[in-house]
mmCIF file of C-alpha atoms in Angstrom:
data_model
loop_
_atom_site.group_PDB
_atom_site.id
_atom_site.type_symbol
_atom_site.label_atom_id
_atom_site.label_comp_id
_atom_site.label_asym_id
_atom_site.label_seq_id
_atom_site.Cartn_x
_atom_site.Cartn_y
_atom_site.Cartn_z
ATOM 1 C CA UNK A 89 5.745 -10.104 1.425
ATOM 2 C CA UNK A 90 4.503 -10.619 5.268
ATOM 3 C CA UNK A 91 1.148 -10.704 4.535
ATOM 4 C CA UNK A 92 1.239 -13.443 2.073
ATOM 5 C CA UNK A 93 3.864 -15.922 3.303
ATOM 6 C CA UNK A 94 3.130 -16.206 6.917
ATOM 7 C CA UNK A 95 0.013 -18.377 8.094
ATOM 8 C CA UNK A 96 -3.311 -16.427 8.024
ATOM 9 C CA UNK A 97 -5.742 -16.626 10.876
ATOM 10 C CA UNK A 98 -8.479 -14.501 11.899
ATOM 11 C CA UNK A 99 -11.417 -13.951 14.072
ATOM 12 C CA UNK A 100 -15.137 -14.259 12.689
ATOM 13 C CA UNK A 101 -17.441 -11.198 14.157
ATOM 14 C CA UNK A 102 -18.748 -13.130 16.971
ATOM 15 C CA UNK A 103 -15.012 -14.162 17.929
ATOM 16 C CA UNK A 104 -14.336 -10.700 17.936
ATOM 17 C CA UNK A 105 -17.246 -9.219 19.934
ATOM 18 C CA UNK A 106 -16.399 -11.835 22.488
ATOM 19 C CA UNK A 107 -12.814 -11.039 22.326
ATOM 20 C CA UNK A 108 -13.676 -6.932 22.765
ATOM 21 C CA UNK A 109 -16.174 -7.694 25.310
ATOM 22 C CA UNK A 110 -13.671 -8.329 27.919
ATOM 23 C CA UNK A 111 -12.011 -5.217 27.129
ATOM 24 C CA UNK A 112 -12.243 -2.644 30.099
ATOM 25 C CA UNK A 113 -9.690 -0.284 28.933
ATOM 26 C CA UNK A 114 -11.364 2.671 26.342
ATOM 27 C CA UNK A 115 -8.390 3.155 24.754
ATOM 28 C CA UNK A 116 -7.288 -0.596 23.971
ATOM 29 C CA UNK A 117 -10.638 -1.059 23.086
ATOM 30 C CA UNK A 118 -10.844 1.608 20.368
ATOM 31 C CA UNK A 119 -7.120 0.416 19.374
ATOM 32 C CA UNK A 120 -8.563 -3.214 18.544
ATOM 33 C CA UNK A 121 -11.587 -1.938 16.915
ATOM 34 C CA UNK A 122 -9.744 0.208 14.621
ATOM 35 C CA UNK A 123 -7.443 -2.630 13.621
ATOM 36 C CA UNK A 124 -10.518 -5.044 13.132
ATOM 37 C CA UNK A 125 -13.265 -2.821 11.316
ATOM 38 C CA UNK A 126 -10.918 -0.611 9.477
ATOM 39 C CA UNK A 127 -8.125 -2.932 8.573
ATOM 40 C CA UNK A 128 -5.074 -1.049 9.492
ATOM 41 C CA UNK A 129 -1.527 -2.226 9.600
ATOM 42 C CA UNK A 130 -0.036 -1.910 13.020
ATOM 43 C CA UNK A 131 2.272 0.907 11.951
ATOM 44 C CA UNK A 132 -0.865 2.481 10.438
ATOM 45 C CA UNK A 133 -2.937 2.290 13.816
ATOM 46 C CA UNK A 134 0.132 3.405 15.836
ATOM 47 C CA UNK A 135 0.666 6.420 13.952
ATOM 48 C CA UNK A 136 -2.600 7.889 14.054
ATOM 49 C CA UNK A 137 -2.989 11.066 15.924
ATOM 50 C CA UNK A 138 -6.119 13.039 16.588
ATOM 51 C CA UNK A 139 -5.786 15.478 13.949
ATOM 52 C CA UNK A 140 -6.382 12.202 11.959
ATOM 53 C CA UNK A 141 -10.054 11.840 12.981
ATOM 54 C CA UNK A 142 -12.705 13.924 11.373
ATOM 55 C CA UNK A 143 -15.561 13.841 13.487
ATOM 56 C CA UNK A 144 -18.005 15.807 11.150
ATOM 57 C CA UNK A 145 -17.495 13.826 8.151
ATOM 58 C CA UNK A 146 -16.748 10.666 9.982
ATOM 59 C CA UNK A 147 -13.581 9.614 8.772
ATOM 60 C CA UNK A 148 -10.039 8.694 9.544
ATOM 61 C CA UNK A 149 -6.902 9.387 7.536
ATOM 62 C CA UNK A 150 -4.102 7.209 7.087
ATOM 63 C CA UNK A 151 -1.103 9.236 6.124
ATOM 64 C CA UNK A 152 1.901 7.650 8.196
ATOM 65 C CA UNK A 153 3.210 4.705 9.427
ATOM 66 C CA UNK A 154 5.155 3.802 12.864
ATOM 67 C CA UNK A 155 8.465 1.835 12.292
ATOM 68 C CA UNK A 156 10.666 0.353 15.344
ATOM 69 C CA UNK A 157 14.400 0.905 14.394
ATOM 70 C CA UNK A 158 16.121 -2.493 14.871
ATOM 71 C CA UNK A 159 18.711 -2.962 17.401
ATOM 72 C CA UNK A 160 18.786 -3.984 21.232
ATOM 73 C CA UNK A 161 16.477 -1.048 22.392
ATOM 74 C CA UNK A 162 13.359 -1.803 20.263
ATOM 75 C CA UNK A 163 11.880 1.559 21.573
ATOM 76 C CA UNK A 164 13.126 3.674 19.085
ATOM 77 C CA UNK A 165 11.052 4.143 16.065
ATOM 78 C CA UNK A 166 10.602 6.695 13.147
ATOM 79 C CA UNK A 167 7.385 7.918 11.643
ATOM 80 C CA UNK A 168 7.592 7.121 7.627
ATOM 81 C CA UNK A 169 4.813 7.420 4.689
ATOM 82 C CA UNK A 170 2.731 4.305 4.588
ATOM 83 C CA UNK A 171 4.005 1.237 2.845
ATOM 84 C CA UNK A 172 2.821 2.470 -0.504
ATOM 85 C CA UNK A 173 1.010 5.213 -2.042
ATOM 86 C CA UNK A 174 -2.468 3.199 -1.980
ATOM 87 C CA UNK A 175 -1.685 2.995 1.528
ATOM 88 C CA UNK A 176 -2.627 6.749 1.850
ATOM 89 C CA UNK A 177 -5.982 6.661 2.073
ATOM 90 C CA UNK A 178 -9.422 8.209 3.880
ATOM 91 C CA UNK A 179 -11.926 5.527 5.526
ATOM 92 C CA UNK A 180 -15.113 5.881 6.876
ATOM 93 C CA UNK A 181 -15.688 5.156 10.807
ATOM 94 C CA UNK A 182 -17.864 2.491 11.555
ATOM 95 C CA UNK A 183 -20.511 4.248 14.253
ATOM 96 C CA UNK A 184 -19.450 1.870 16.926
ATOM 97 C CA UNK A 185 -15.942 3.109 16.789
ATOM 98 C CA UNK A 186 -16.938 6.916 16.237
ATOM 99 C CA UNK A 187 -18.764 6.588 19.346
ATOM 100 C CA UNK A 188 -16.001 4.993 21.307
ATOM 101 C CA UNK A 189 -13.420 7.402 19.927
ATOM 102 C CA UNK A 190 -15.418 10.735 20.955
ATOM 103 C CA UNK A 191 -15.589 9.175 24.335
ATOM 104 C CA UNK A 192 -11.722 8.629 24.308
ATOM 105 C CA UNK A 193 -10.988 11.879 22.857
ATOM 106 C CA UNK A 194 -13.002 13.622 26.091
ATOM 107 C CA UNK A 195 -11.036 11.140 28.169
ATOM 108 C CA UNK A 196 -7.604 12.459 26.820
ATOM 109 C CA UNK A 197 -8.475 16.031 27.134
ATOM 110 C CA UNK A 198 -8.577 15.816 30.534
ATOM 111 C CA UNK A 199 -4.813 15.090 30.825
ATOM 112 C CA UNK A 200 -2.344 17.862 31.051
ATOM 113 C CA UNK A 201 -0.631 19.174 27.773
ATOM 114 C CA UNK A 202 -2.671 17.399 25.840
ATOM 115 C CA UNK A 203 -2.493 18.240 22.294
ATOM 116 C CA UNK A 204 -4.331 17.238 18.750
ATOM 117 C CA UNK A 205 -1.077 16.117 17.648
ATOM 118 C CA UNK A 206 -0.861 13.341 20.325
ATOM 119 C CA UNK A 207 -1.173 9.727 19.463
ATOM 120 C CA UNK A 208 -4.552 8.352 19.794
ATOM 121 C CA UNK A 209 -3.329 5.124 21.055
ATOM 122 C CA UNK A 210 -0.480 6.442 23.220
ATOM 123 C CA UNK A 211 0.061 10.172 24.155
ATOM 124 C CA UNK A 212 2.914 11.942 23.040
ATOM 125 C CA UNK A 213 4.363 8.845 21.691
ATOM 126 C CA UNK A 214 3.065 5.822 20.103
ATOM 127 C CA UNK A 215 2.102 2.647 21.986
ATOM 128 C CA UNK A 216 4.872 0.409 22.463
ATOM 129 C CA UNK A 217 5.128 -2.849 20.381
ATOM 130 C CA UNK A 218 5.497 -4.938 23.536
ATOM 131 C CA UNK A 219 2.722 -3.447 25.264
ATOM 132 C CA UNK A 220 0.098 -3.851 22.486
ATOM 133 C CA UNK A 221 1.335 -7.563 21.816
ATOM 134 C CA UNK A 222 1.202 -8.318 25.657
ATOM 135 C CA UNK A 223 -2.257 -6.828 26.173
ATOM 136 C CA UNK A 224 -3.580 -8.681 23.136
ATOM 137 C CA UNK A 225 -2.303 -11.943 24.146
ATOM 138 C CA UNK A 226 -3.798 -11.447 27.839
ATOM 139 C CA UNK A 227 -7.336 -10.529 26.285
ATOM 140 C CA UNK A 228 -7.400 -13.328 24.052
ATOM 141 C CA UNK A 229 -6.689 -16.012 27.181
ATOM 142 C CA UNK A 230 -9.301 -13.944 29.399
ATOM 143 C CA UNK A 231 -11.937 -14.311 26.465
ATOM 144 C CA UNK A 232 -10.774 -18.131 26.192
ATOM 145 C CA UNK A 233 -9.890 -17.693 22.346
ATOM 146 C CA UNK A 234 -7.245 -18.816 19.970
ATOM 147 C CA UNK A 235 -4.005 -16.313 19.810
ATOM 148 C CA UNK A 236 -3.959 -14.470 16.504
ATOM 149 C CA UNK A 237 -1.059 -11.921 15.377
ATOM 150 C CA UNK A 238 -1.839 -8.245 15.393
ATOM 151 C CA UNK A 239 -1.650 -8.144 11.807
ATOM 152 C CA UNK A 240 -4.319 -11.025 11.880
ATOM 153 C CA UNK A 241 -6.691 -8.365 12.800
ATOM 154 C CA UNK A 242 -6.205 -7.121 9.517
ATOM 155 C CA UNK A 243 -7.018 -10.384 8.085
ATOM 156 C CA UNK A 244 -10.047 -10.529 10.168
ATOM 157 C CA UNK A 245 -11.247 -7.221 8.490
ATOM 158 C CA UNK A 246 -10.937 -8.433 5.128
ATOM 159 C CA UNK A 247 -12.638 -11.731 5.894
ATOM 160 C CA UNK A 248 -15.622 -9.666 7.211
ATOM 161 C CA UNK A 249 -15.903 -7.361 4.417
ATOM 162 C CA UNK A 250 -15.538 -10.641 1.890
ATOM 163 C CA UNK A 251 -17.903 -12.759 3.558
ATOM 164 C CA UNK A 252 -20.482 -9.709 3.746
ATOM 165 C CA UNK A 253 -20.137 -9.425 -0.332
ATOM 166 C CA UNK A 254 -17.732 -6.739 -0.593
ATOM 167 C CA UNK A 255 -16.324 -6.452 -4.068
ATOM 168 C CA UNK A 256 -12.485 -7.198 -4.552
ATOM 169 C CA UNK A 257 -11.615 -3.658 -5.757
ATOM 170 C CA UNK A 258 -13.340 -2.058 -2.845
ATOM 171 C CA UNK A 259 -11.641 -4.575 -0.331
ATOM 172 C CA UNK A 260 -8.268 -3.605 -2.034
ATOM 173 C CA UNK A 261 -9.130 0.219 -1.769
ATOM 174 C CA UNK A 262 -10.230 -0.305 1.766
ATOM 175 C CA UNK A 263 -7.001 -2.160 2.715
ATOM 176 C CA UNK A 264 -4.384 0.077 0.847
ATOM 177 C CA UNK A 265 -3.313 -2.481 -1.461
ATOM 178 C CA UNK A 266 -1.371 -1.309 -4.261
ATOM 179 C CA UNK A 267 -2.772 -3.568 -6.747
ATOM 180 C CA UNK A 268 -5.988 -5.841 -6.894
ATOM 181 C CA UNK A 269 -3.779 -8.550 -7.577
ATOM 182 C CA UNK A 270 -1.941 -8.350 -4.057
ATOM 183 C CA UNK A 271 -5.681 -8.373 -2.546
ATOM 184 C CA UNK A 272 -6.786 -11.620 -5.003
ATOM 185 C CA UNK A 273 -3.690 -13.345 -4.006
ATOM 186 C CA UNK A 274 -3.789 -12.683 -0.234
ATOM 187 C CA UNK A 275 -7.465 -13.675 0.155
ATOM 188 C CA UNK A 276 -8.448 -15.667 -3.226
ATOM 189 C CA UNK A 277 -9.250 -18.916 -0.770
ATOM 190 C CA UNK A 278 -11.836 -16.626 0.734
ATOM 191 C CA UNK A 279 -13.822 -15.937 -2.573
ATOM 192 C CA UNK A 280 -14.249 -19.628 -3.072
ATOM 193 C CA UNK A 281 -17.757 -19.386 -2.129
ATOM 194 C CA UNK A 282 -18.286 -16.476 -4.348
ATOM 195 C CA UNK A 283 -16.912 -18.440 -7.367
ATOM 196 C CA UNK A 284 -19.406 -21.128 -6.756
ATOM 197 C CA UNK A 285 -22.348 -18.580 -6.689
ATOM 198 C CA UNK A 286 -21.093 -17.496 -10.054
ATOM 199 C CA UNK A 287 -21.531 -20.862 -11.211
ATOM 200 C CA UNK A 288 -24.815 -21.576 -9.483
ATOM 201 C CA UNK A 289 -25.919 -18.399 -11.125
ATOM 202 C CA UNK A 290 -24.759 -19.838 -14.830
ATOM 203 C CA UNK A 291 -26.496 -23.341 -13.965
ATOM 204 C CA UNK A 292 -29.623 -21.416 -13.421
ATOM 205 C CA UNK A 293 -29.861 -19.918 -16.631
ATOM 206 C CA UNK A 294 -29.764 -23.119 -18.349
ATOM 207 C CA UNK A 295 -32.864 -24.417 -16.256
#
């Protein structure tokens, strides 16, 4: 429901590259690249551990989700299963992110007590929501870009896929949507140009 009811915004690839070029912290760089290029939900990204990354197959597995426990102290959290069965998925890792993750892993291994069970974007605990939001806001200001929500990086990924000709079925699978209807209802406006292309194809048949 949150994906559909709230106003949608996104960064184009050029905007994201401007955004990420201002990031000098490797951990945050990898986090935002994961959100943008892989379209993960915030809780899915926060829940990623090094065990979820397979550098041989160049894939990451989404198998869990971090959910904050409501209350005065928002630092408490639970590790749950993803939103739906379809949210459990294995995604190919883009080369740019893969290289950064390799470098980040070598960096993390230098910390005392490192384990593969460590959260990639944290350590023995996942990154806090407030810390992530504050860092994102500062980076938007530094890059002189419009402020978008963390969830809008997921919309940005969908826009990137759709505008580069991705099939609606593949977009749904990539984002972990339970039904194609969910993808179509959320991003149908982005397919407007694709519908025009279909009509133009039909018109050419009669010429």
